[in-house]
Tab-separated table of C-alpha atoms and ligand atoms in Angstrom:
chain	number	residue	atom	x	y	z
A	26	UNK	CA	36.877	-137.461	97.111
A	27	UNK	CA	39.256	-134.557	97.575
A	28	UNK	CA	39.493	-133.645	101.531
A	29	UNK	CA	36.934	-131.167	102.153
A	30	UNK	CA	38.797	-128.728	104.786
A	31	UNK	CA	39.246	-125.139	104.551
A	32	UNK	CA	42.364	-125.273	106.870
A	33	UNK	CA	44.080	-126.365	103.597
A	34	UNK	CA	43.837	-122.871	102.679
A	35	UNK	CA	46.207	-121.440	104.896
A	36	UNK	CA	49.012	-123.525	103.408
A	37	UNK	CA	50.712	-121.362	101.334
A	38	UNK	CA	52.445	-124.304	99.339
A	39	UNK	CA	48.607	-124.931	98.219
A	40	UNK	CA	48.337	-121.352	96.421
A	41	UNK	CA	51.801	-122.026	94.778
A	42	UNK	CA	50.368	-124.650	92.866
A	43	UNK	CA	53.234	-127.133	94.682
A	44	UNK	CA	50.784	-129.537	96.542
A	45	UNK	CA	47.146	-130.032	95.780
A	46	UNK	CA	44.467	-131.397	98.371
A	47	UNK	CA	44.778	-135.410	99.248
A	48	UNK	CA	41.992	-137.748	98.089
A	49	UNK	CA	40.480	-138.969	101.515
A	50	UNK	CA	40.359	-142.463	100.898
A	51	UNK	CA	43.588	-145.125	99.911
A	52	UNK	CA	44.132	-145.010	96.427
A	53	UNK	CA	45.816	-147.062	93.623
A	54	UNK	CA	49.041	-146.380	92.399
A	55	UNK	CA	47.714	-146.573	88.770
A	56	UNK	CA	51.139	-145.846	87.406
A	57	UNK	CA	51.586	-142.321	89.086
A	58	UNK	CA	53.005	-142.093	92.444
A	59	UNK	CA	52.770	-138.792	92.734
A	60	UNK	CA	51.207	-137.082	96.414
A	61	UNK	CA	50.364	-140.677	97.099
A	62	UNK	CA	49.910	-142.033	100.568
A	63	UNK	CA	51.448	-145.675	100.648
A	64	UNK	CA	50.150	-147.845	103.129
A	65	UNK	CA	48.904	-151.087	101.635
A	66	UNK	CA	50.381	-152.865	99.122
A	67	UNK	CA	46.465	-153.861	97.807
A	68	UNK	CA	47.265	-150.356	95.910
A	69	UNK	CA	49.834	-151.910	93.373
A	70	UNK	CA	49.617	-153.385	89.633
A	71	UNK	CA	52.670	-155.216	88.670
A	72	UNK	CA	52.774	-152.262	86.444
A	73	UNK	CA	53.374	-150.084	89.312
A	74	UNK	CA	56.236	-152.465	90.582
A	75	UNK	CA	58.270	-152.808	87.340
A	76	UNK	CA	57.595	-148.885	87.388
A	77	UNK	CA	59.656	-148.695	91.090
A	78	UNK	CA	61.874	-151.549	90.344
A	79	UNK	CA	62.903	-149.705	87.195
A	80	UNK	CA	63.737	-146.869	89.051
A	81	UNK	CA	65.493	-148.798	92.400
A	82	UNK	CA	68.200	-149.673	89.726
A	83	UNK	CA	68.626	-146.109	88.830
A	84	UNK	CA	68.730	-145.643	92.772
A	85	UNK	CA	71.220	-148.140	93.139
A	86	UNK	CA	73.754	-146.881	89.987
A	87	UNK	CA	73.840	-144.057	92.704
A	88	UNK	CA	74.100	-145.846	96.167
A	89	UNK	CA	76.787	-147.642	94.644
A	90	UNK	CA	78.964	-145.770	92.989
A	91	UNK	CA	77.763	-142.497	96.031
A	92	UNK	CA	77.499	-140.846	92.756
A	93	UNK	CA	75.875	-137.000	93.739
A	94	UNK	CA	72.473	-136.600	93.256
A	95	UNK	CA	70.181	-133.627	94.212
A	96	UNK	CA	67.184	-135.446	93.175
A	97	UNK	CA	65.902	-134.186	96.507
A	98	UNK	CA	66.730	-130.905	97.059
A	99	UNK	CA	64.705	-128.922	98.359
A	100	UNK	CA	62.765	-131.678	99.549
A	101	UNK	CA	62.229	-132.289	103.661
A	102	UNK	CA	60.894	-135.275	104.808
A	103	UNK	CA	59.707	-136.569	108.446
A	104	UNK	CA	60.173	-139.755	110.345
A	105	UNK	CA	58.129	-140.422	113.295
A	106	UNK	CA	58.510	-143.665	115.017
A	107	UNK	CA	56.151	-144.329	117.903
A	108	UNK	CA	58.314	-148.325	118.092
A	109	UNK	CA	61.869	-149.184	117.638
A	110	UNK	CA	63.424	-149.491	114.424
A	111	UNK	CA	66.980	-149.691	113.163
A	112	UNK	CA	66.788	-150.151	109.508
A	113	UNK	CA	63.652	-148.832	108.294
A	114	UNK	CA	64.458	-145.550	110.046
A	115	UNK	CA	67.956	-145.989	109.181
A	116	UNK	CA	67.363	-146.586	105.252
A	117	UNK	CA	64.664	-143.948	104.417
A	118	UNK	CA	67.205	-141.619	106.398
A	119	UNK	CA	69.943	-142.420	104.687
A	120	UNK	CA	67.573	-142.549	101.117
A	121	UNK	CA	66.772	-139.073	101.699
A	122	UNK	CA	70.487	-138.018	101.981
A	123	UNK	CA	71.607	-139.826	99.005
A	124	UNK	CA	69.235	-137.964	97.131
A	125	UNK	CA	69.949	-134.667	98.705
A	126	UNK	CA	67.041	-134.588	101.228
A	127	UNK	CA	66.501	-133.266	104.033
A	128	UNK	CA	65.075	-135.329	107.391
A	129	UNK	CA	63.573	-134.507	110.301
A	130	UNK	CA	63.621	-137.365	112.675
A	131	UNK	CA	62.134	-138.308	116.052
A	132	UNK	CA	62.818	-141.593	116.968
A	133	UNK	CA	61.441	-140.757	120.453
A	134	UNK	CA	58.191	-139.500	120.712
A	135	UNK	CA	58.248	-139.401	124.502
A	136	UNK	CA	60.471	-136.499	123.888
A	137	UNK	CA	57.905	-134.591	121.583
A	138	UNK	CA	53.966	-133.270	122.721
A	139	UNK	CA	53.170	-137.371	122.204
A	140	UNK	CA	54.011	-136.940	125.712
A	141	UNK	CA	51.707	-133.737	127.033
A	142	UNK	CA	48.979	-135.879	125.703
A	143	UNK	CA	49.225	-134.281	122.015
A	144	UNK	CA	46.592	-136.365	119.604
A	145	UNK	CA	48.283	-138.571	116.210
A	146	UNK	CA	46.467	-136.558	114.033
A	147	UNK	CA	47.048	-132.824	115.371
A	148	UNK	CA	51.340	-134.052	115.386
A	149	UNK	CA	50.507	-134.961	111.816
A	150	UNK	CA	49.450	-131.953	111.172
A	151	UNK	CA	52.031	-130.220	113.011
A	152	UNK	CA	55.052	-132.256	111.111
A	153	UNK	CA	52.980	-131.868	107.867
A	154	UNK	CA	53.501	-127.707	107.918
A	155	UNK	CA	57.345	-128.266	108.017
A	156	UNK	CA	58.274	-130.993	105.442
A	157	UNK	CA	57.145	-132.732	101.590
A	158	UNK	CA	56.743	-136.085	103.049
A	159	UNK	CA	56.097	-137.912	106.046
A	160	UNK	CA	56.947	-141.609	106.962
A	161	UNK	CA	55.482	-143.497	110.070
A	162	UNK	CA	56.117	-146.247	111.959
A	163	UNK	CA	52.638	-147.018	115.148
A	164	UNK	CA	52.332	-149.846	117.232
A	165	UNK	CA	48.638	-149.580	116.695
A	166	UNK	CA	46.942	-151.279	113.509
A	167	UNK	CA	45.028	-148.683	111.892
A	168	UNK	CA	47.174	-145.833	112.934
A	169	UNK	CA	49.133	-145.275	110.154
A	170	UNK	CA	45.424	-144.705	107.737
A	171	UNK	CA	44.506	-142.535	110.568
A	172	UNK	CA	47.574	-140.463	109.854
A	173	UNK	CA	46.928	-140.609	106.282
A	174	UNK	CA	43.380	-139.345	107.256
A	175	UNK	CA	44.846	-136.251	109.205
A	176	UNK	CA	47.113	-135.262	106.656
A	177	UNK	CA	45.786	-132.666	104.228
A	178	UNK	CA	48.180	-132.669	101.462
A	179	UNK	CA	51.517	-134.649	102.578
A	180	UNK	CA	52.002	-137.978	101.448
A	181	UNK	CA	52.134	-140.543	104.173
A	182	UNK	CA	54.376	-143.752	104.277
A	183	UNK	CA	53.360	-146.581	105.899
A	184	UNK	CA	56.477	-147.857	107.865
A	185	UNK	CA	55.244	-150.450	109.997
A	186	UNK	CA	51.718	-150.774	110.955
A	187	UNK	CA	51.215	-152.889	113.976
A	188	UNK	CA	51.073	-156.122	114.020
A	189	UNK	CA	49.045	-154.972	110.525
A	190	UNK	CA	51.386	-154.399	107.431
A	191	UNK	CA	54.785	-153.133	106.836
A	192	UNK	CA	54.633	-152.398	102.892
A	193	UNK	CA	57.817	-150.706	102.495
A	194	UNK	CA	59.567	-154.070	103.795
A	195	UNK	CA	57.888	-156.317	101.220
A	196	UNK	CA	58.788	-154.061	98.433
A	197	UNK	CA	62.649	-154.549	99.234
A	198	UNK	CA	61.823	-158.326	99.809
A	199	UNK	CA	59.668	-158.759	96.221
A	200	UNK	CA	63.079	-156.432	94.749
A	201	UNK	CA	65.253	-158.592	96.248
A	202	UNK	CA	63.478	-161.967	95.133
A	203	UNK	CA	63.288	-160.438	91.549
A	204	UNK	CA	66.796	-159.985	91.687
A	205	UNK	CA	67.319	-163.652	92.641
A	206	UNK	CA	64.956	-165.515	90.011
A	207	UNK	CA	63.983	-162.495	87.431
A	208	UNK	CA	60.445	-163.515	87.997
A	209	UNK	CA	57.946	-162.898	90.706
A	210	UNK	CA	55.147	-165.137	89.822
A	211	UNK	CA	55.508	-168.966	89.927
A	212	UNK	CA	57.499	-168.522	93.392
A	213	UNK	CA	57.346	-171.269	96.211
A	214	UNK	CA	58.129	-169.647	99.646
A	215	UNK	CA	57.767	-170.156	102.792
A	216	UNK	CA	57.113	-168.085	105.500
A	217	UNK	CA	58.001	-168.678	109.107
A	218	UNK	CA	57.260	-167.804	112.612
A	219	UNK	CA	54.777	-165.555	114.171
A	220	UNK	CA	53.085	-165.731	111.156
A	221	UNK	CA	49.449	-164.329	113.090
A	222	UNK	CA	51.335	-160.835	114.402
A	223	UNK	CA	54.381	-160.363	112.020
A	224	UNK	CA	53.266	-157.640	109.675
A	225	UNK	CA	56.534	-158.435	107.010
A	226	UNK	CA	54.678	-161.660	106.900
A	227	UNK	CA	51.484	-159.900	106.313
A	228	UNK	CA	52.712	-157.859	103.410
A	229	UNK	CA	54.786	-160.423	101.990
A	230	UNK	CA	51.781	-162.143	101.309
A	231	UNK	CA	50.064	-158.961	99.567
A	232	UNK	CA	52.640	-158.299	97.659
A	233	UNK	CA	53.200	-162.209	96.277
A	234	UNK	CA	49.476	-162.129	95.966
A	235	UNK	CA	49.925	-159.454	93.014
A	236	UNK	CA	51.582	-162.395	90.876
A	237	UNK	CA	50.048	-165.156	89.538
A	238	UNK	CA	50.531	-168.754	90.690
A	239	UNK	CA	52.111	-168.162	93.721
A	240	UNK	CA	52.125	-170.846	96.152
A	241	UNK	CA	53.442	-170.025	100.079
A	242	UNK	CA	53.863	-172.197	102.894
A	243	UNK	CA	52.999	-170.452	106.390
A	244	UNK	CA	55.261	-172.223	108.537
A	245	UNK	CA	54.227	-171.460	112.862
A	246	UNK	CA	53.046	-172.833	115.824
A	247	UNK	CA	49.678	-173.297	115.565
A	248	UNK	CA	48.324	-170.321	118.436
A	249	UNK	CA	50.708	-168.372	115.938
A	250	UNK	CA	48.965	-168.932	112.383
A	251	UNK	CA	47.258	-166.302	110.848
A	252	UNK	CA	43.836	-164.921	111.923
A	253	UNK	CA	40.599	-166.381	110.246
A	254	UNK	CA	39.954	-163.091	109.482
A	255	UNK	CA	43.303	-162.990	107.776
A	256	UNK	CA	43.440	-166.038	106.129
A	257	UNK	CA	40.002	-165.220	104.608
A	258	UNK	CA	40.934	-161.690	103.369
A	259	UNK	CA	44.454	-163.108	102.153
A	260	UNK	CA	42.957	-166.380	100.436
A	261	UNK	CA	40.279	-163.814	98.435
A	262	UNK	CA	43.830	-163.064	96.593
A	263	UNK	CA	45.597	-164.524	94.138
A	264	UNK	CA	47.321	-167.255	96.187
A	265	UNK	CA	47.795	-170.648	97.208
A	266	UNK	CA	48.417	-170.058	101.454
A	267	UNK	CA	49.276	-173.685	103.286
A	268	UNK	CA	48.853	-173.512	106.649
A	269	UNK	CA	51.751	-176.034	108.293
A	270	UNK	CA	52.876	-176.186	111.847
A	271	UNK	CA	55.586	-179.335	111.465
A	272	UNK	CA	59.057	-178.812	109.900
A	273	UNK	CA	58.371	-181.629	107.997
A	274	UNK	CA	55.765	-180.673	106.127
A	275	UNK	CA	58.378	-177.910	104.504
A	276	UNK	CA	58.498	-178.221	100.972
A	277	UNK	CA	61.518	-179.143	99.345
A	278	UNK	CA	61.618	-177.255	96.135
A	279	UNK	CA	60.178	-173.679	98.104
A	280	UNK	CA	62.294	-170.661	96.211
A	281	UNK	CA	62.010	-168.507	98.966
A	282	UNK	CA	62.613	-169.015	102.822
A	283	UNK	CA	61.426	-166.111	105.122
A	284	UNK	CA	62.034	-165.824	108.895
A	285	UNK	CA	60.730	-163.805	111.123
A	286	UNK	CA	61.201	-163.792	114.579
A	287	UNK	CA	58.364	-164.005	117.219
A	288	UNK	CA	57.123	-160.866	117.561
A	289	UNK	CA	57.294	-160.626	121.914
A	290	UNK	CA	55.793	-157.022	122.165
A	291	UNK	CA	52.359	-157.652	120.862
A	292	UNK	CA	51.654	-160.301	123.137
A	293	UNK	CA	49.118	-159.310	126.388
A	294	UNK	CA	51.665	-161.400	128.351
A	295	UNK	CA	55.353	-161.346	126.719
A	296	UNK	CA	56.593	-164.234	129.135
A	297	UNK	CA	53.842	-166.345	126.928
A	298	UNK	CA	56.663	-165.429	123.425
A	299	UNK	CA	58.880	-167.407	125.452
A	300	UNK	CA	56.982	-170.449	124.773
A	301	UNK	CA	57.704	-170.214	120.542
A	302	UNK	CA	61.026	-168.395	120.579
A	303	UNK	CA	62.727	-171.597	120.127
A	304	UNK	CA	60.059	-173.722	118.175
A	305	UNK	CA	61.142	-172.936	114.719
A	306	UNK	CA	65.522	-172.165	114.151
A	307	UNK	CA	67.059	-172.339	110.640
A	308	UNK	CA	69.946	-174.032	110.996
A	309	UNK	CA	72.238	-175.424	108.529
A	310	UNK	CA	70.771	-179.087	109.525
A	311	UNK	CA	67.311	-177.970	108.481
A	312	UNK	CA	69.253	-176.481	105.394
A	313	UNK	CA	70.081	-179.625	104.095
A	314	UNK	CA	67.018	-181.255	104.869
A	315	UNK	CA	64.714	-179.622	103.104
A	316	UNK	CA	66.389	-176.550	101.404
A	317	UNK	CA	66.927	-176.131	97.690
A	318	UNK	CA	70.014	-175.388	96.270
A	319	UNK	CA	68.866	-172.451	94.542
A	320	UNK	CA	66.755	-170.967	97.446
A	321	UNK	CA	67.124	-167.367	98.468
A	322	UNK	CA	67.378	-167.082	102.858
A	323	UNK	CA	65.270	-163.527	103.958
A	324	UNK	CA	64.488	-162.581	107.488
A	325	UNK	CA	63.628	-158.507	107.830
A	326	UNK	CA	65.456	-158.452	111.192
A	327	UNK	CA	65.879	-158.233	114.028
A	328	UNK	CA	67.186	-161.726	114.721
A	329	UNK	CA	66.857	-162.774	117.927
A	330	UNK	CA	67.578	-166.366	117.723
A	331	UNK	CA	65.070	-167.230	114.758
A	332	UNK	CA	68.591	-168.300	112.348
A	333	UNK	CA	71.411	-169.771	113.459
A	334	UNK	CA	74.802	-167.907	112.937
A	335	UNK	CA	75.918	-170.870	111.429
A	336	UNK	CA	73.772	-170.029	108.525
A	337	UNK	CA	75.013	-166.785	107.760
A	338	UNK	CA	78.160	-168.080	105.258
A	339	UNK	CA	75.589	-169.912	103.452
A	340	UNK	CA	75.326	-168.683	100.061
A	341	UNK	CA	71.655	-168.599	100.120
A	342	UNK	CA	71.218	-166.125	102.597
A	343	UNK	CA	70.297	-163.085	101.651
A	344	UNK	CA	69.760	-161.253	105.003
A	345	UNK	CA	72.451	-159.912	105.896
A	346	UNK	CA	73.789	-159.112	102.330
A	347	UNK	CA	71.573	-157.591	99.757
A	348	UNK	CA	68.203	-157.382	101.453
A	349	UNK	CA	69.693	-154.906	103.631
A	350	UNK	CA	71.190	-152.397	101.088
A	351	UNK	CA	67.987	-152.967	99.032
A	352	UNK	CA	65.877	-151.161	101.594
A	353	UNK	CA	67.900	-148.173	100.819
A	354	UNK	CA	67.498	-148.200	97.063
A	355	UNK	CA	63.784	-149.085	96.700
A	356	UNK	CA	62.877	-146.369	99.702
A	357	UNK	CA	65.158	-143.939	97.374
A	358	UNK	CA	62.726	-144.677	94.363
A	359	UNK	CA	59.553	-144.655	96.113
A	360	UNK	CA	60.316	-141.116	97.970
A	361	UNK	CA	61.331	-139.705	94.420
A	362	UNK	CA	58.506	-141.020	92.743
A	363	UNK	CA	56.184	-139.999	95.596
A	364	UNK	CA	57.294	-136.417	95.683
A	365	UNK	CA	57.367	-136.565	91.606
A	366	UNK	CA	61.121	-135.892	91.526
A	367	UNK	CA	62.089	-139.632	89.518
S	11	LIG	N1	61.726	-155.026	111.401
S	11	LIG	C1	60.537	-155.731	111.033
S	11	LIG	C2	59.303	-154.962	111.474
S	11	LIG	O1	59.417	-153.820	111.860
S	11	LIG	C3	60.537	-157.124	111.517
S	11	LIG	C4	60.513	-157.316	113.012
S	11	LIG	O2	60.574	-156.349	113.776
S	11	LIG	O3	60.449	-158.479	113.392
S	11	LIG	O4	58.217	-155.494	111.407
């Protein structure tokens, strides 16, 4: 159902024929992007990944070679981050300006009306007046669908959700395992750490889910697996999940290996992350032990410990090489196909 508030009205973009009324409710991709909120990634086909996938290469023809591109112009988009972030913030910045974009960014909310007690949804409406686009980041689950609730007709970008879902992430990670293996069904990985608060985990698991015969390993300390309520909503998918809390139980032929580190700041009582911090390191030992030869290393980083530097050299890791750069090229096709300027 279209949003049902006259306020929309008084947009002038509205009468211009440039933005039409939001649906109210989270809708599939269906092959066009366009005025979409993304917040899930239970909205796309495999149709509507090949579409963006198609279109990060395009994206990355111009990262590479910092060809020009006005792609764009014209076009404003907002960050607000109520948490920390280096590169999601950084990337969809920098994705904007390589298409010839315009940001506004507030990294600190403390230092907007957030702090006179101003609501989400009225600063959603607010930022929504001034710009095409708006990406958030909440350390509330559920936040980020509020936002998408309060905005009339701006898209809205999930950026991190919580300890809920961080969609944007798992799109570079499923681009940057395509890249790897030209496939993304019939993928082994396996995902470790905080597996019941890390929302990369989360949407890694969606977004694997869209593929057939998947198979993934959940790798954490048991207090650390993923809620029942989870692991029932996940298993409804099209996925194999293991649930294993014993490096030994890691598979040796997995494709993928994805760390993540414990996530300390949604914990009641952070002194209580302490316990895990150290319960699960990649290290080159662990490497040999059970790791493949063809395996791809991710970890959406930070890293605070979860890999050991040792690692880094490795050929198979991927974090600090391509997933990175990655970000920046699928967040440059998603914000062009979004705002219907691919
Ligand atoms: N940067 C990722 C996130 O925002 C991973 C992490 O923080 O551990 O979820």
């Amino acid at each position: 159902m279209t949003k049902n508030i006259s306020l929309i009205d008084l947009d002038p973009r509205i009468d211009s024929g440039f933005f039409m009324a939001k649906k109210d409710n989270k809708e599939a991709i269906n092959g066009d992007f366009k005025g979409k909120d993304i917040l899930s990634l239970d909205q796309f086909s495999p149709l509507d990944i090949s579409i963006l996938f198609k279109h990060t290469k395009r994206m990355r023809t111009i990262g590479v070679n910092a060809k020009p591109s006005d792609l764009l112009k014209g076009n404003i988009v907002t960050l607000i981050f109520y948490e920390p972030s280096s590169r999601t913030f950084g990337s969809f910045g920098a994705a904007v300006k390589q298409l010839g974009g315009q940001t506004i960014e507030v990294h600190d909310v403390s230092a907007t009306s957030v702090a006179k007690g101003e609501s989400l949804e009225d600063t959603i409406r607010v930022f929504e007046a001034y710009c095409d686009a708006i990406v958030i980041r909440h350390p509330i689950k559920g936040s980020i669908q509020k936002a998408a609730d309060a905005a009339f007709f701006v898209p809205v970008i999930n950026a991190g959700d919580g300890a809920g879902s961080h969609p944007t992430q798992a799109l570079l990670d499923l681009y940057t395992i395509y890249e790897k293996f030209h496939r993304l069904d019939s993928i082994t990985a396996l995902l470790c750490g905080d597996v019941l608060h890390s929302r990369t985990h989360h949407s890694l698991i969606e977004g694997l889910s869209i593929y057939p015969n998947n198979t993934i390993y959940l790798l954490s300390p048991k207090k650390l697996k993923l809620s029942r309520e989870d692991f029932a909503k996940y298993s409804k998918n099209n996925i194999k999940l293991i649930e294993i809390h014993d490096e030994k139980d890691i598979p040796e032929n997995a494709d993928v290996w994805y760390w993540n580190r414990i996530q300390r700041e949604r914990f009641e009582n952070p002194k209580e992350a302490e316990k895990y911090k150290d319960k699960f390191i990649l290290t080159q030992q662990l490497l040999q032990e059970r790791g493949s030869e063809n395996l791809i290393i991710l970890d959406p980083l930070p890293r605070v410990g979860e890999i050991d530097l040792n690692v880094d050299a490795d050929p198979r890791a991927g974090y600090l090489r391509t997933q990175i750069r990655n970000g920046m090229y699928v967040r440059m096709a998603l914000l062009s196909l979004v705002l219907d300027k691919a």
